[in-house]
Amino acid sequence: MIRVTIRRSGESGRVDSFAIEGHARFAPVGEDIVCAGVSAVSVGTVNAIESLAGLELPAAMKGGWLSSDIPATGDAVVDERVQLLLESMIVMLETIAGSYAEHVVIRQHTG
């Protein structure tokens, strides 16, 4: 199962970090559309943040695991873009989880 954990700031709801770990086991390796979808969405979001917001995230990635803490830049425009891209990632992951609930679970924590 793929486990997605989103951590948010209490008052603002800002995405502070995310972690994605595990394998969907929907199909054999190389044929697993659930893993491919989650990977495309999450890695694509990290790349989009770097390309469109100019922020290189401190992301760690290795075999079935991707995580990042999201730094505040102090630039309101950059921070807003980063948050919009992260919220978009969450919507896309929720869409996948909605169709493949037995393979993807999303937990959001505020605090």
PDB file of C-alpha atoms in Angstrom:
ATOM      1  CA  MET A   1       0.000   0.000   0.000  1.00  0.00           C
ATOM      2  CA  ILE A   2       1.115   3.556  -0.703  1.00  0.00           C
ATOM      3  CA  ARG A   3       0.887   5.820   2.328  1.00  0.00           C
ATOM      4  CA  VAL A   4       0.803   9.586   1.818  1.00  0.00           C
ATOM      5  CA  THR A   5       1.293  11.813   4.861  1.00  0.00           C
ATOM      6  CA  ILE A   6       0.680  15.553   4.627  1.00  0.00           C
ATOM      7  CA  ARG A   7       1.597  17.798   7.551  1.00  0.00           C
ATOM      8  CA  ARG A   8       0.048  21.263   7.789  1.00  0.00           C
ATOM      9  CA  SER A   9       0.524  24.300  10.015  1.00  0.00           C
ATOM     10  CA  GLY A  10      -2.270  24.596  12.536  1.00  0.00           C
ATOM     11  CA  GLU A  11      -3.511  28.104  11.997  1.00  0.00           C
ATOM     12  CA  SER A  12      -2.722  28.756   8.345  1.00  0.00           C
ATOM     13  CA  GLY A  13      -3.249  25.256   6.949  1.00  0.00           C
ATOM     14  CA  ARG A  14       0.012  25.671   5.033  1.00  0.00           C
ATOM     15  CA  VAL A  15       1.553  22.407   3.797  1.00  0.00           C
ATOM     16  CA  ASP A  16       4.744  22.052   5.852  1.00  0.00           C
ATOM     17  CA  SER A  17       5.862  18.639   4.615  1.00  0.00           C
ATOM     18  CA  PHE A  18       4.816  15.522   2.794  1.00  0.00           C
ATOM     19  CA  ALA A  19       5.981  11.935   2.690  1.00  0.00           C
ATOM     20  CA  ILE A  20       4.978   9.202   0.250  1.00  0.00           C
ATOM     21  CA  GLU A  21       6.068   5.641   0.925  1.00  0.00           C
ATOM     22  CA  GLY A  22       5.328   2.101  -0.083  1.00  0.00           C
ATOM     23  CA  HIS A  23       4.165   0.293  -3.190  1.00  0.00           C
ATOM     24  CA  ALA A  24       0.592  -0.107  -4.397  1.00  0.00           C
ATOM     25  CA  ARG A  25       0.952  -3.781  -5.368  1.00  0.00           C
ATOM     26  CA  PHE A  26      -1.911  -3.259  -7.806  1.00  0.00           C
ATOM     27  CA  ALA A  27      -0.047  -5.101 -10.569  1.00  0.00           C
ATOM     28  CA  PRO A  28       3.396  -6.599 -11.214  1.00  0.00           C
ATOM     29  CA  VAL A  29       6.392  -4.267 -11.152  1.00  0.00           C
ATOM     30  CA  GLY A  30       6.564  -2.375 -14.422  1.00  0.00           C
ATOM     31  CA  GLU A  31       2.813  -2.710 -14.981  1.00  0.00           C
ATOM     32  CA  ASP A  32       1.497  -1.012 -11.842  1.00  0.00           C
ATOM     33  CA  ILE A  33      -0.552   1.979 -12.993  1.00  0.00           C
ATOM     34  CA  VAL A  34      -1.267   3.069  -9.413  1.00  0.00           C
ATOM     35  CA  CYS A  35       2.432   3.328  -8.528  1.00  0.00           C
ATOM     36  CA  ALA A  36       3.112   5.024 -11.848  1.00  0.00           C
ATOM     37  CA  GLY A  37       0.341   7.555 -11.270  1.00  0.00           C
ATOM     38  CA  VAL A  38       1.437   8.423  -7.739  1.00  0.00           C
ATOM     39  CA  SER A  39       5.065   8.700  -8.861  1.00  0.00           C
ATOM     40  CA  ALA A  40       4.194  10.917 -11.833  1.00  0.00           C
ATOM     41  CA  VAL A  41       2.073  13.235  -9.697  1.00  0.00           C
ATOM     42  CA  SER A  42       4.530  13.549  -6.803  1.00  0.00           C
ATOM     43  CA  VAL A  43       7.803  13.772  -8.738  1.00  0.00           C
ATOM     44  CA  GLY A  44       6.104  16.038 -11.281  1.00  0.00           C
ATOM     45  CA  THR A  45       5.039  18.353  -8.467  1.00  0.00           C
ATOM     46  CA  VAL A  46       8.567  18.578  -7.067  1.00  0.00           C
ATOM     47  CA  ASN A  47       9.853  19.357 -10.577  1.00  0.00           C
ATOM     48  CA  ALA A  48       7.076  21.926 -11.131  1.00  0.00           C
ATOM     49  CA  ILE A  49       7.928  23.694  -7.872  1.00  0.00           C
ATOM     50  CA  GLU A  50      11.550  23.955  -8.973  1.00  0.00           C
ATOM     51  CA  SER A  51      10.658  25.109 -12.508  1.00  0.00           C
ATOM     52  CA  LEU A  52       7.676  27.371 -11.840  1.00  0.00           C
ATOM     53  CA  ALA A  53       8.415  28.737  -8.373  1.00  0.00           C
ATOM     54  CA  GLY A  54      12.210  28.677  -8.552  1.00  0.00           C
ATOM     55  CA  LEU A  55      12.470  26.793  -5.268  1.00  0.00           C
ATOM     56  CA  GLU A  56      14.615  23.695  -4.992  1.00  0.00           C
ATOM     57  CA  LEU A  57      12.934  21.538  -2.382  1.00  0.00           C
ATOM     58  CA  PRO A  58      15.011  19.545   0.069  1.00  0.00           C
ATOM     59  CA  ALA A  59      13.475  16.324  -1.256  1.00  0.00           C
ATOM     60  CA  ALA A  60      14.675  12.835  -0.441  1.00  0.00           C
ATOM     61  CA  MET A  61      13.783  10.064  -2.864  1.00  0.00           C
ATOM     62  CA  LYS A  62      14.662   6.384  -3.012  1.00  0.00           C
ATOM     63  CA  GLY A  63      12.840   3.178  -3.958  1.00  0.00           C
ATOM     64  CA  GLY A  64       9.209   3.776  -3.077  1.00  0.00           C
ATOM     65  CA  TRP A  65       9.844   6.771  -0.833  1.00  0.00           C
ATOM     66  CA  LEU A  66       9.676  10.539  -1.474  1.00  0.00           C
ATOM     67  CA  SER A  67       9.545  13.209   1.191  1.00  0.00           C
ATOM     68  CA  SER A  68      10.209  16.879   1.644  1.00  0.00           C
ATOM     69  CA  ASP A  69       9.944  19.611   4.221  1.00  0.00           C
ATOM     70  CA  ILE A  70       8.597  22.761   2.594  1.00  0.00           C
ATOM     71  CA  PRO A  71      10.629  25.820   3.543  1.00  0.00           C
ATOM     72  CA  ALA A  72       9.014  29.243   3.752  1.00  0.00           C
ATOM     73  CA  THR A  73      10.992  31.543   1.479  1.00  0.00           C
ATOM     74  CA  GLY A  74       9.815  34.888   2.849  1.00  0.00           C
ATOM     75  CA  ASP A  75       8.693  35.782  -0.689  1.00  0.00           C
ATOM     76  CA  ALA A  76       4.874  35.812  -0.666  1.00  0.00           C
ATOM     77  CA  VAL A  77       4.588  35.178  -4.426  1.00  0.00           C
ATOM     78  CA  VAL A  78       6.934  32.168  -4.354  1.00  0.00           C
ATOM     79  CA  ASP A  79       5.313  30.742  -1.210  1.00  0.00           C
ATOM     80  CA  GLU A  80       1.839  31.098  -2.762  1.00  0.00           C
ATOM     81  CA  ARG A  81       2.948  29.299  -5.942  1.00  0.00           C
ATOM     82  CA  VAL A  82       4.538  26.494  -3.952  1.00  0.00           C
ATOM     83  CA  GLN A  83       1.407  26.020  -1.854  1.00  0.00           C
ATOM     84  CA  LEU A  84      -0.846  26.042  -4.925  1.00  0.00           C
ATOM     85  CA  LEU A  85       1.282  23.355  -6.572  1.00  0.00           C
ATOM     86  CA  LEU A  86       1.261  21.266  -3.385  1.00  0.00           C
ATOM     87  CA  GLU A  87      -2.531  21.599  -3.039  1.00  0.00           C
ATOM     88  CA  SER A  88      -2.813  20.500  -6.666  1.00  0.00           C
ATOM     89  CA  MET A  89      -0.663  17.444  -5.898  1.00  0.00           C
ATOM     90  CA  ILE A  90      -2.931  16.581  -2.971  1.00  0.00           C
ATOM     91  CA  VAL A  91      -6.061  16.831  -5.146  1.00  0.00           C
ATOM     92  CA  MET A  92      -4.494  14.543  -7.763  1.00  0.00           C
ATOM     93  CA  LEU A  93      -3.396  12.019  -5.131  1.00  0.00           C
ATOM     94  CA  GLU A  94      -6.874  12.094  -3.560  1.00  0.00           C
ATOM     95  CA  THR A  95      -8.333  11.382  -6.999  1.00  0.00           C
ATOM     96  CA  ILE A  96      -6.095   8.327  -7.369  1.00  0.00           C
ATOM     97  CA  ALA A  97      -6.889   7.217  -3.807  1.00  0.00           C
ATOM     98  CA  GLY A  98     -10.595   7.596  -4.545  1.00  0.00           C
ATOM     99  CA  SER A  99     -10.342   5.097  -7.372  1.00  0.00           C
ATOM    100  CA  TYR A 100      -7.818   2.769  -5.702  1.00  0.00           C
ATOM    101  CA  ALA A 101      -8.594   3.103  -1.981  1.00  0.00           C
ATOM    102  CA  GLU A 102      -7.245  -0.350  -1.207  1.00  0.00           C
ATOM    103  CA  HIS A 103      -3.843   0.685  -2.627  1.00  0.00           C
ATOM    104  CA  VAL A 104      -3.422   4.332  -1.588  1.00  0.00           C
ATOM    105  CA  VAL A 105      -4.200   5.979   1.758  1.00  0.00           C
ATOM    106  CA  ILE A 106      -3.769   9.682   2.507  1.00  0.00           C
ATOM    107  CA  ARG A 107      -3.433  11.103   6.012  1.00  0.00           C
ATOM    108  CA  GLN A 108      -3.355  14.799   6.745  1.00  0.00           C
ATOM    109  CA  HIS A 109      -2.155  16.101  10.111  1.00  0.00           C
ATOM    110  CA  THR A 110      -2.530  19.638  11.390  1.00  0.00           C
ATOM    111  CA  GLY A 111      -0.549  20.913  14.272  1.00  0.00           C
TER     112      GLY A 111
END
